């Protein structure tokens, strides 16, 4: 027993310096896990920096394009950064970031954690940041690479864009919160603090760029919807105006039917002059419809309005043609009577 106890004692005394030396070594040197995390953060920062620059280039070139009537929102020859093709669901990313927030808050409430806890927390932060970036890849894919917006889809697309704007804002707030919690939980002299802050800065910058472009598109779509509404209202006004003018003109032409030709011609001239403003309104509405690329039903209504206008003008023109023919016949009749009178006068003189 004495020998066994002595052996345990000597063994225990021999182990303590080794453990202490390992702890001292951990303090003075980086562990393989720390080196690995450093490399992962540096690689992620380079990737984020590339994505942010590509996004800025695409946005600069997109300013020269129109939101509608182009086959593709992304200019050819300007590819966005594509990762491994995976997509990330927003709810999964949000859940991951919520868990990260809780972990940060727990460490902060304890006044900081051990080195092992720090590495574990750093890995969770890395996973959350990577997942957020993957979600943004899918957002960019939908924003810049998908088929261009068709005019008749504006209202539906506006709803989707407003939803996306809320998602981006929520994600930005989550990442900003995590960035602040990271600053509180990690020591200022931490080995990877600088590259982590730079990486988070790139991600927040990318979120900010996408937030601005989505909000700009929402504004453009709202303007377009208002223009479409104005177009439809003006179309209704022209329909009403044409119907009123048609009734008044036909009534007036009927009233002067038995009147002298001069009065009838004057009434026709007044009717034609009164329709000039309506004609200008239809032409302007066509121009606006072509520019807005109004959907087919509204353009069919505009064509119907044009047909009604043309029909009324044909009625007025037919009335004018009839009067002109009557005037021509009257003139011929008067000339014939005059010729007959001259002939009779000549006959009397000869007799």
XYZ file of N, CA and C in Angstrom, residues 86-290:
615
model
N -25.989 25.996 -53.819
C -26.971 25.712 -52.788
C -27.784 26.964 -52.480
N -29.005 26.743 -51.989
C -29.842 27.853 -51.546
C -30.099 27.707 -50.057
N -30.391 28.800 -49.411
C -30.588 28.803 -47.971
C -31.945 29.421 -47.668
N -32.760 28.698 -46.904
C -34.074 29.207 -46.536
C -33.920 30.297 -45.483
N -34.697 31.376 -45.636
C -34.563 32.510 -44.723
C -34.883 32.116 -43.287
N -35.923 31.313 -43.096
C -36.308 30.930 -41.736
C -35.187 30.151 -41.049
N -34.482 29.308 -41.825
C -33.367 28.548 -41.251
C -32.225 29.484 -40.855
N -31.958 30.484 -41.702
C -30.898 31.451 -41.390
C -31.274 32.266 -40.158
N -32.521 32.720 -40.105
C -32.979 33.512 -38.962
C -32.880 32.716 -37.670
N -33.260 31.445 -37.735
C -33.164 30.582 -36.555
C -31.713 30.428 -36.111
N -30.828 30.282 -37.084
C -29.399 30.147 -36.781
C -28.857 31.414 -36.122
N -29.267 32.570 -36.639
C -28.795 33.842 -36.078
C -29.389 34.102 -34.696
N -30.627 33.674 -34.491
C -31.234 33.814 -33.158
C -30.453 33.007 -32.125
N -30.096 31.778 -32.508
C -29.297 30.949 -31.603
C -27.939 31.564 -31.330
N -27.375 32.191 -32.351
C -26.086 32.861 -32.191
C -26.211 34.045 -31.231
N -27.301 34.785 -31.354
C -27.539 35.906 -30.438
C -27.574 35.441 -28.985
N -28.286 34.355 -28.760
C -28.395 33.825 -27.399
C -27.032 33.409 -26.862
N -26.240 32.768 -27.722
C -24.903 32.338 -27.287
C -24.030 33.537 -26.940
N -24.088 34.572 -27.773
C -23.322 35.789 -27.496
C -23.749 36.412 -26.168
N -25.057 36.484 -25.958
C -25.570 37.106 -24.739
C -25.172 36.318 -23.499
N -25.163 34.985 -23.621
C -24.755 34.153 -22.483
C -23.292 34.394 -22.133
N -22.446 34.452 -23.165
C -21.017 34.688 -22.920
C -20.798 36.077 -22.339
N -21.529 37.065 -22.864
C -21.384 38.436 -22.364
C -21.825 38.540 -20.913
N -22.899 37.826 -20.560
C -23.397 37.875 -19.183
C -22.420 37.230 -18.206
N -21.592 36.292 -18.712
C -20.601 35.626 -17.869
C -19.284 36.396 -17.806
N -19.246 37.524 -18.508
C -18.022 38.322 -18.510
C -16.937 37.742 -19.379
N -17.329 36.968 -20.381
C -16.347 36.346 -21.275
C -16.255 34.862 -21.018
N -15.827 34.117 -22.011
C -15.747 32.671 -21.883
C -14.325 32.175 -21.997
N -14.166 30.855 -21.893
C -12.855 30.243 -22.034
C -12.444 30.242 -23.498
N -11.195 29.883 -23.726
C -10.713 29.854 -25.106
C -11.476 28.825 -25.919
N -11.794 27.683 -25.292
C -12.554 26.653 -25.999
C -13.940 27.179 -26.367
N -14.569 27.903 -25.427
C -15.881 28.490 -25.708
C -15.790 29.529 -26.820
N -14.707 30.301 -26.805
C -14.537 31.333 -27.828
C -14.420 30.722 -29.216
N -13.652 29.643 -29.314
C -13.501 28.984 -30.618
C -14.836 28.412 -31.081
N -15.574 27.812 -30.137
C -16.881 27.252 -30.476
C -17.842 28.358 -30.932
N -17.816 29.484 -30.219
C -18.691 30.606 -30.572
C -18.278 31.221 -31.907
N -16.980 31.260 -32.129
C -16.477 31.795 -33.396
C -16.935 30.924 -34.568
N -16.956 29.612 -34.337
C -17.426 28.696 -35.377
C -18.915 28.912 -35.657
N -19.692 29.142 -34.591
C -21.123 29.404 -34.774
C -21.337 30.710 -35.541
N -20.520 31.714 -35.238
C -20.611 32.979 -35.964
C -20.261 32.774 -37.435
N -19.237 31.985 -37.679
C -18.832 31.687 -39.055
C -19.973 31.010 -39.811
N -20.612 30.039 -39.164
C -21.726 29.328 -39.806
C -22.885 30.276 -40.103
N -23.190 31.161 -39.143
C -24.287 32.104 -39.345
C -24.008 33.084 -40.470
N -22.783 33.583 -40.525
C -22.397 34.526 -41.578
C -22.411 33.842 -42.943
N -21.911 32.618 -43.001
C -21.894 31.875 -44.265
C -23.309 31.597 -44.756
N -24.194 31.215 -43.828
C -25.583 30.936 -44.203
C -26.273 32.191 -44.720
N -25.999 33.326 -44.085
C -26.587 34.589 -44.533
C -26.113 34.937 -45.937
N -24.836 34.710 -46.199
C -24.290 34.999 -47.525
C -24.918 34.094 -48.584
N -25.128 32.831 -48.237
C -25.762 31.907 -49.185
C -27.189 32.343 -49.488
N -27.890 32.822 -48.460
C -29.251 33.338 -48.676
C -29.209 34.557 -49.604
N -28.209 35.413 -49.424
C -28.070 36.588 -50.287
C -27.761 36.192 -51.729
N -27.024 35.095 -51.910
C -26.756 34.622 -53.273
C -28.064 34.353 -54.007
N -29.000 33.722 -53.310
C -30.298 33.416 -53.917
C -31.088 34.694 -54.184
N -30.982 35.664 -53.275
C -31.656 36.953 -53.473
C -31.125 37.637 -54.732
N -29.815 37.657 -54.888
C -29.215 38.277 -56.069
C -29.620 37.542 -57.339
N -29.709 36.229 -57.246
C -30.123 35.439 -58.409
C -31.509 35.870 -58.871
N -32.413 36.050 -57.917
C -33.784 36.450 -58.263
C -33.843 37.902 -58.728
N -32.975 38.729 -58.205
C -33.019 40.151 -58.548
C -32.426 40.445 -59.917
N -31.344 39.771 -60.261
C -30.576 40.183 -61.431
C -30.546 39.178 -62.575
N -30.799 37.921 -62.315
C -30.618 36.912 -63.347
C -31.942 36.370 -63.866
N -33.003 36.451 -63.077
C -34.280 35.918 -63.523
C -34.845 36.757 -64.658
N -35.877 36.230 -65.317
C -36.483 36.910 -66.456
C -36.987 38.289 -66.061
N -36.873 39.226 -66.972
C -37.283 40.602 -66.683
C -38.776 40.677 -66.386
N -39.120 41.669 -65.607
C -40.508 41.862 -65.179
C -41.406 42.221 -66.353
N -42.493 41.471 -66.505
C -43.486 41.811 -67.511
C -44.396 42.897 -66.956
N -44.826 43.829 -67.797
C -45.618 44.959 -67.298
C -46.865 44.549 -66.538
N -47.560 43.496 -67.015
C -48.806 43.123 -66.356
C -48.576 42.446 -65.002
N -47.317 42.135 -64.680
C -47.017 41.476 -63.413
C -46.572 42.469 -62.340
N -46.712 43.746 -62.621
C -46.162 44.767 -61.728
C -46.713 44.659 -60.313
N -48.025 44.527 -60.188
C -48.641 44.532 -58.858
C -48.173 43.341 -58.028
N -48.145 42.159 -58.651
C -47.682 40.966 -57.941
C -46.212 41.091 -57.569
N -45.424 41.584 -58.513
C -43.988 41.719 -58.264
C -43.711 42.757 -57.182
N -44.522 43.811 -57.135
C -44.343 44.831 -56.099
C -44.526 44.217 -54.718
N -45.540 43.375 -54.582
C -45.772 42.707 -53.294
C -44.563 41.850 -52.919
N -44.032 41.104 -53.899
C -42.872 40.250 -53.631
C -41.643 41.075 -53.270
N -41.466 42.198 -53.962
C -40.308 43.047 -53.691
C -40.405 43.688 -52.306
N -41.603 44.099 -51.918
C -41.784 44.684 -50.585
C -41.523 43.642 -49.501
N -41.943 42.402 -49.757
C -41.653 41.317 -48.813
C -40.154 41.079 -48.718
N -39.488 41.092 -49.871
C -38.041 40.898 -49.895
C -37.330 42.038 -49.171
N -37.827 43.259 -49.335
C -37.226 44.408 -48.650
C -37.311 44.235 -47.135
N -38.449 43.729 -46.658
C -38.600 43.474 -45.218
C -37.626 42.391 -44.756
N -37.471 41.345 -45.582
C -36.547 40.260 -45.228
C -35.109 40.770 -45.136
N -34.716 41.581 -46.110
C -33.346 42.110 -46.116
C -33.124 43.019 -44.909
N -34.121 43.842 -44.606
C -34.001 44.729 -43.445
C -33.876 43.921 -42.158
N -34.693 42.884 -42.048
C -34.640 42.031 -40.854
C -33.282 41.346 -40.739
N -32.769 40.855 -41.869
C -31.472 40.181 -41.860
C -30.354 41.164 -41.514
N -30.455 42.386 -42.017
C -29.451 43.410 -41.707
C -29.436 43.717 -40.213
N -30.622 43.829 -39.634
C -30.711 44.109 -38.196
C -30.119 42.964 -37.382
N -30.383 41.728 -37.810
C -29.844 40.568 -37.103
C -28.314 40.552 -37.163
N -27.774 40.808 -38.370
C -26.325 40.785 -38.517
C -25.671 41.940 -37.769
N -26.309 43.092 -37.769
C -25.766 44.241 -37.048
C -25.756 43.965 -35.544
N -26.817 43.320 -35.084
C -26.892 42.957 -33.668
C -25.790 41.963 -33.313
N -25.583 40.977 -34.182
C -24.525 39.993 -33.938
C -23.146 40.640 -33.956
N -22.969 41.622 -34.834
C -21.680 42.316 -34.909
C -21.394 43.050 -33.595
N -22.420 43.699 -33.056
C -22.246 44.411 -31.789
C -21.989 43.443 -30.637
N -22.732 42.331 -30.620
C -22.534 41.338 -29.562
C -21.154 40.697 -29.670
N -20.701 40.498 -30.901
C -19.359 39.952 -31.104
C -18.304 40.890 -30.510
N -18.483 42.189 -30.745
C -17.523 43.165 -30.228
C -17.478 43.148 -28.703
N -18.626 42.875 -28.082
C -18.677 42.841 -26.621
C -18.126 41.538 -26.057
N -18.380 40.429 -26.764
C -18.023 39.116 -26.219
C -16.570 38.742 -26.479
N -16.015 39.175 -27.607
C -14.651 38.785 -27.953
C -13.658 39.826 -27.434
N -12.521 39.377 -26.955
C -11.507 40.323 -26.466
C -10.986 41.202 -27.597
N -10.654 42.434 -27.250
C -10.197 43.382 -28.269
C -8.889 42.952 -28.915
N -8.092 42.212 -28.181
C -6.813 41.753 -28.737
C -6.915 40.335 -29.283
N -8.135 39.889 -29.573
C -8.321 38.546 -30.114
C -7.610 38.383 -31.446
N -7.115 37.160 -31.686
C -6.302 36.914 -32.879
C -7.075 37.151 -34.177
N -8.337 36.725 -34.218
C -9.103 36.796 -35.465
C -10.089 37.961 -35.497
N -10.033 38.814 -34.505
C -11.029 39.879 -34.401
C -11.027 40.791 -35.633
N -9.835 41.136 -36.128
C -9.757 42.074 -37.250
C -10.391 41.507 -38.510
N -10.060 40.259 -38.853
C -10.595 39.674 -40.082
C -12.091 39.390 -39.944
N -12.538 39.069 -38.730
C -13.972 38.837 -38.512
C -14.745 40.139 -38.706
N -14.225 41.223 -38.139
C -14.904 42.515 -38.287
C -14.942 42.949 -39.752
N -13.845 42.722 -40.477
C -13.826 43.069 -41.905
C -14.842 42.235 -42.687
N -14.939 40.958 -42.338
C -15.885 40.070 -43.028
C -17.319 40.491 -42.758
N -17.612 40.789 -41.496
C -18.956 41.256 -41.146
C -19.264 42.584 -41.836
N -18.251 43.440 -41.951
C -18.445 44.719 -42.633
C -18.805 44.533 -44.098
N -18.136 43.577 -44.772
C -18.451 43.286 -46.177
C -19.877 42.774 -46.323
N -20.272 41.891 -45.409
C -21.618 41.319 -45.483
C -22.681 42.388 -45.244
N -22.447 43.249 -44.257
C -23.407 44.326 -43.987
C -23.456 45.316 -45.152
N -22.305 45.562 -45.781
C -22.288 46.440 -46.951
C -23.083 45.852 -48.104
N -22.962 44.554 -48.284
C -23.716 43.869 -49.341
C -25.214 43.917 -49.057
N -25.580 43.710 -47.803
C -26.990 43.811 -47.412
C -27.522 45.216 -47.666
N -26.703 46.212 -47.371
C -27.118 47.601 -47.577
C -27.337 47.902 -49.058
N -26.446 47.393 -49.919
C -26.596 47.605 -51.360
C -27.886 46.975 -51.878
N -28.140 45.746 -51.451
C -29.352 45.061 -51.907
C -30.604 45.739 -51.358
N -30.514 46.235 -50.141
C -31.653 46.949 -49.558
C -31.987 48.189 -50.384
N -30.957 48.908 -50.807
C -31.190 50.134 -51.580
C -31.786 49.825 -52.949
N -31.290 48.765 -53.614
C -31.793 48.466 -54.954
C -33.220 47.937 -54.901
N -33.551 47.148 -53.870
C -34.923 46.637 -53.750
C -35.890 47.780 -53.450
N -35.496 48.680 -52.565
C -36.356 49.828 -52.260
C -36.535 50.727 -53.477
N -35.472 50.872 -54.267
C -35.573 51.677 -55.488
C -36.552 51.042 -56.465
N -36.500 49.735 -56.581
C -37.417 49.047 -57.492
C -38.855 49.141 -56.996
N -39.033 49.053 -55.697
C -40.385 49.217 -55.148
C -40.927 50.600 -55.505
N -40.066 51.612 -55.394
C -40.479 52.979 -55.739
C -40.841 53.070 -57.218
N -40.035 52.459 -58.073
C -40.311 52.486 -59.511
C -41.628 51.778 -59.834
N -41.863 50.659 -59.172
C -43.089 49.905 -59.434
C -44.322 50.652 -58.939
N -44.191 51.330 -57.810
C -45.314 52.130 -57.313
C -45.629 53.266 -58.284
N -44.579 53.885 -58.816
C -44.788 54.936 -59.815
C -45.494 54.376 -61.045
N -45.072 53.204 -61.470
C -45.686 52.586 -62.647
C -47.156 52.263 -62.390
N -47.449 51.707 -61.219
C -48.841 51.396 -60.891
C -49.697 52.659 -60.891
N -49.136 53.761 -60.392
C -49.870 55.025 -60.399
C -50.095 55.511 -61.827
N -49.086 55.342 -62.677
C -49.227 55.736 -64.079
C -50.284 54.887 -64.783
N -50.315 53.595 -64.464
C -51.332 52.714 -65.052
C -52.722 53.131 -64.588
N -52.844 53.453 -63.303
C -54.135 53.895 -62.769
C -54.583 55.192 -63.443
N -53.650 56.129 -63.614
C -53.975 57.386 -64.301
C -54.403 57.124 -65.744
N -53.721 56.199 -66.401
C -54.068 55.840 -67.781
C -55.500 55.313 -67.849
N -55.829 54.403 -66.949
C -57.171 53.814 -66.958
C -58.243 54.856 -66.640
N -57.944 55.760 -65.718
C -58.906 56.823 -65.391
C -59.113 57.761 -66.578
N -58.013 58.135 -67.236
C -58.118 59.021 -68.403
C -58.868 58.335 -69.544
N -58.693 57.026 -69.665
C -59.415 56.273 -70.695
C -60.920 56.324 -70.434
N -61.308 56.179 -69.171
C -62.731 56.267 -68.817
C -63.285 57.661 -69.099
N -62.482 58.686 -68.787
C -62.916 60.065 -69.033
C -63.142 60.302 -70.527
N -62.243 59.782 -71.358
C -62.387 59.952 -72.805
C -63.612 59.204 -73.337
N -63.887 58.039 -72.792
C -65.090 57.296 -73.196
C -66.344 58.118 -72.892
N -66.387 58.683 -71.690
C -67.542 59.493 -71.294
C -67.657 60.734 -72.165
N -66.524 61.394 -72.413
C -66.520 62.603 -73.227
C -66.973 62.306 -74.654
N -66.514 61.192 -75.208
C -66.901 60.831 -76.568
C -68.399 60.534 -76.652
N -68.911 59.817 -75.659
C -70.346 59.501 -75.655
C -71.179 60.779 -75.567
N -70.754 61.711 -74.715
C -71.486 62.982 -74.579
C -71.426 63.786 -75.873
N -70.245 63.873 -76.465
C -70.085 64.626 -77.714
C -70.900 64.012 -78.851
N -70.928 62.701 -78.900
C -71.680 62.017 -79.949
C -73.167 62.359 -79.850
N -73.698 62.318 -78.647
C -75.119 62.621 -78.453
C -75.422 64.067 -78.859
N -74.582 65.008 -78.411
C -74.809 66.432 -78.701
C -74.697 66.711 -80.200
N -73.676 66.137 -80.835
C -73.440 66.396 -82.264
C -74.577 65.841 -83.117
N -74.966 64.592 -82.862
C -76.041 63.992 -83.653
C -77.361 64.739 -83.456
N -77.596 65.196 -82.223
C -78.811 65.959 -81.948
C -78.797 67.290 -82.706
N -77.652 67.939 -82.716
C -77.540 69.232 -83.388
C -77.677 69.085 -84.902
N -77.068 68.049 -85.459
C -77.178 67.818 -86.901
C -78.619 67.503 -87.306
N -79.308 66.797 -86.421
C -80.719 66.494 -86.716
C -81.569 67.759 -86.683
N -81.240 68.672 -85.775
C -82.021 69.908 -85.642
C -81.851 70.841 -86.840
N -80.667 70.812 -87.465
C -80.420 71.734 -88.592
C -80.650 71.060 -89.943
N -81.208 69.853 -89.912
C -81.382 69.105 -91.161
C -82.266 69.850 -92.155
N -83.297 70.523 -91.653
C -84.216 71.253 -92.521
C -83.800 72.706 -92.720
N -82.700 73.098 -92.071
C -82.249 74.483 -92.174
C -81.458 74.680 -93.469
N -81.190 75.938 -93.806
C -80.391 76.205 -95.004
C -79.042 75.498 -94.943
N -78.511 75.253 -96.120
C -77.251 74.517 -96.220
C -76.135 75.206 -95.451
N -76.095 76.499 -95.485
C -75.031 77.245 -94.802
C -75.038 76.955 -93.306
N -76.237 76.896 -92.722
C -76.336 76.598 -91.294
C -75.906 75.163 -91.008
N -76.235 74.262 -91.912
C -75.830 72.870 -91.720
C -74.303 72.728 -91.785
N -73.699 73.418 -92.742
C -72.234 73.362 -92.866
C -71.569 73.956 -91.629
N -72.137 75.021 -91.119
C -71.592 75.638 -89.906
C -71.675 74.678 -88.721
N -72.800 73.962 -88.614
C -72.966 72.994 -87.527
C -71.952 71.855 -87.650
N -71.719 71.403 -88.880
C -70.737 70.333 -89.106
C -69.330 70.806 -88.738
N -69.000 72.036 -89.118
C -67.679 72.586 -88.813
C -67.473 72.694 -87.305
N -68.491 73.117 -86.595
C -68.404 73.215 -85.136
C -68.205 71.829 -84.506
N -68.899 70.842 -85.066
C -68.760 69.476 -84.543
C -67.339 68.960 -84.746
N -66.782 69.193 -85.924
C -65.414 68.736 -86.201
C -64.398 69.456 -85.323
N -64.581 70.744 -85.125
C -63.667 71.497 -84.256
C -63.754 71.009 -82.811
N -64.975 70.687 -82.381
C -65.154 70.221 -81.003
C -64.512 68.873 -80.735
N -64.316 68.072 -81.777
C -63.727 66.737 -81.614
C -62.201 66.739 -81.724
N -61.609 67.879 -82.094
C -60.148 67.932 -82.230
C -59.451 67.662 -80.896
N -59.977 68.227 -79.818
C -59.381 68.015 -78.496
C -59.481 66.548 -78.084
N -60.616 65.938 -78.413
C -60.794 64.517 -78.107
C -59.818 63.662 -78.908
N -59.605 64.025 -80.155
C -58.656 63.304 -81.001
C -57.243 63.405 -80.431
N -56.867 64.605 -79.978
C -55.538 64.793 -79.372
C -55.400 63.960 -78.101
N -56.479 63.856 -77.324
C -56.450 63.050 -76.102
C -56.241 61.576 -76.395
N -56.870 61.076 -77.449
C -56.708 59.667 -77.826
C -55.279 59.397 -78.291
N -54.726 60.312 -79.083
C -53.343 60.154 -79.564
C -52.366 60.134 -78.388
N -52.562 61.039 -77.430
C -51.686 61.098 -76.258
C -51.810 59.834 -75.417
N -53.030 59.321 -75.301
C -53.246 58.102 -74.516
C -52.565 56.901 -75.177
N -52.581 56.873 -76.494
C -51.877 55.803 -77.211
C -50.375 55.868 -76.941
N -49.841 57.084 -76.960
C -48.409 57.255 -76.703
C -48.048 56.765 -75.305
N -48.863 57.131 -74.329
C -48.612 56.693 -72.952
C -48.750 55.183 -72.814
N -49.735 54.617 -73.505
C -49.932 53.171 -73.443
C -48.752 52.408 -74.015
N -48.203 52.909 -75.127
C -47.033 52.261 -75.725
C -45.823 52.366 -74.805
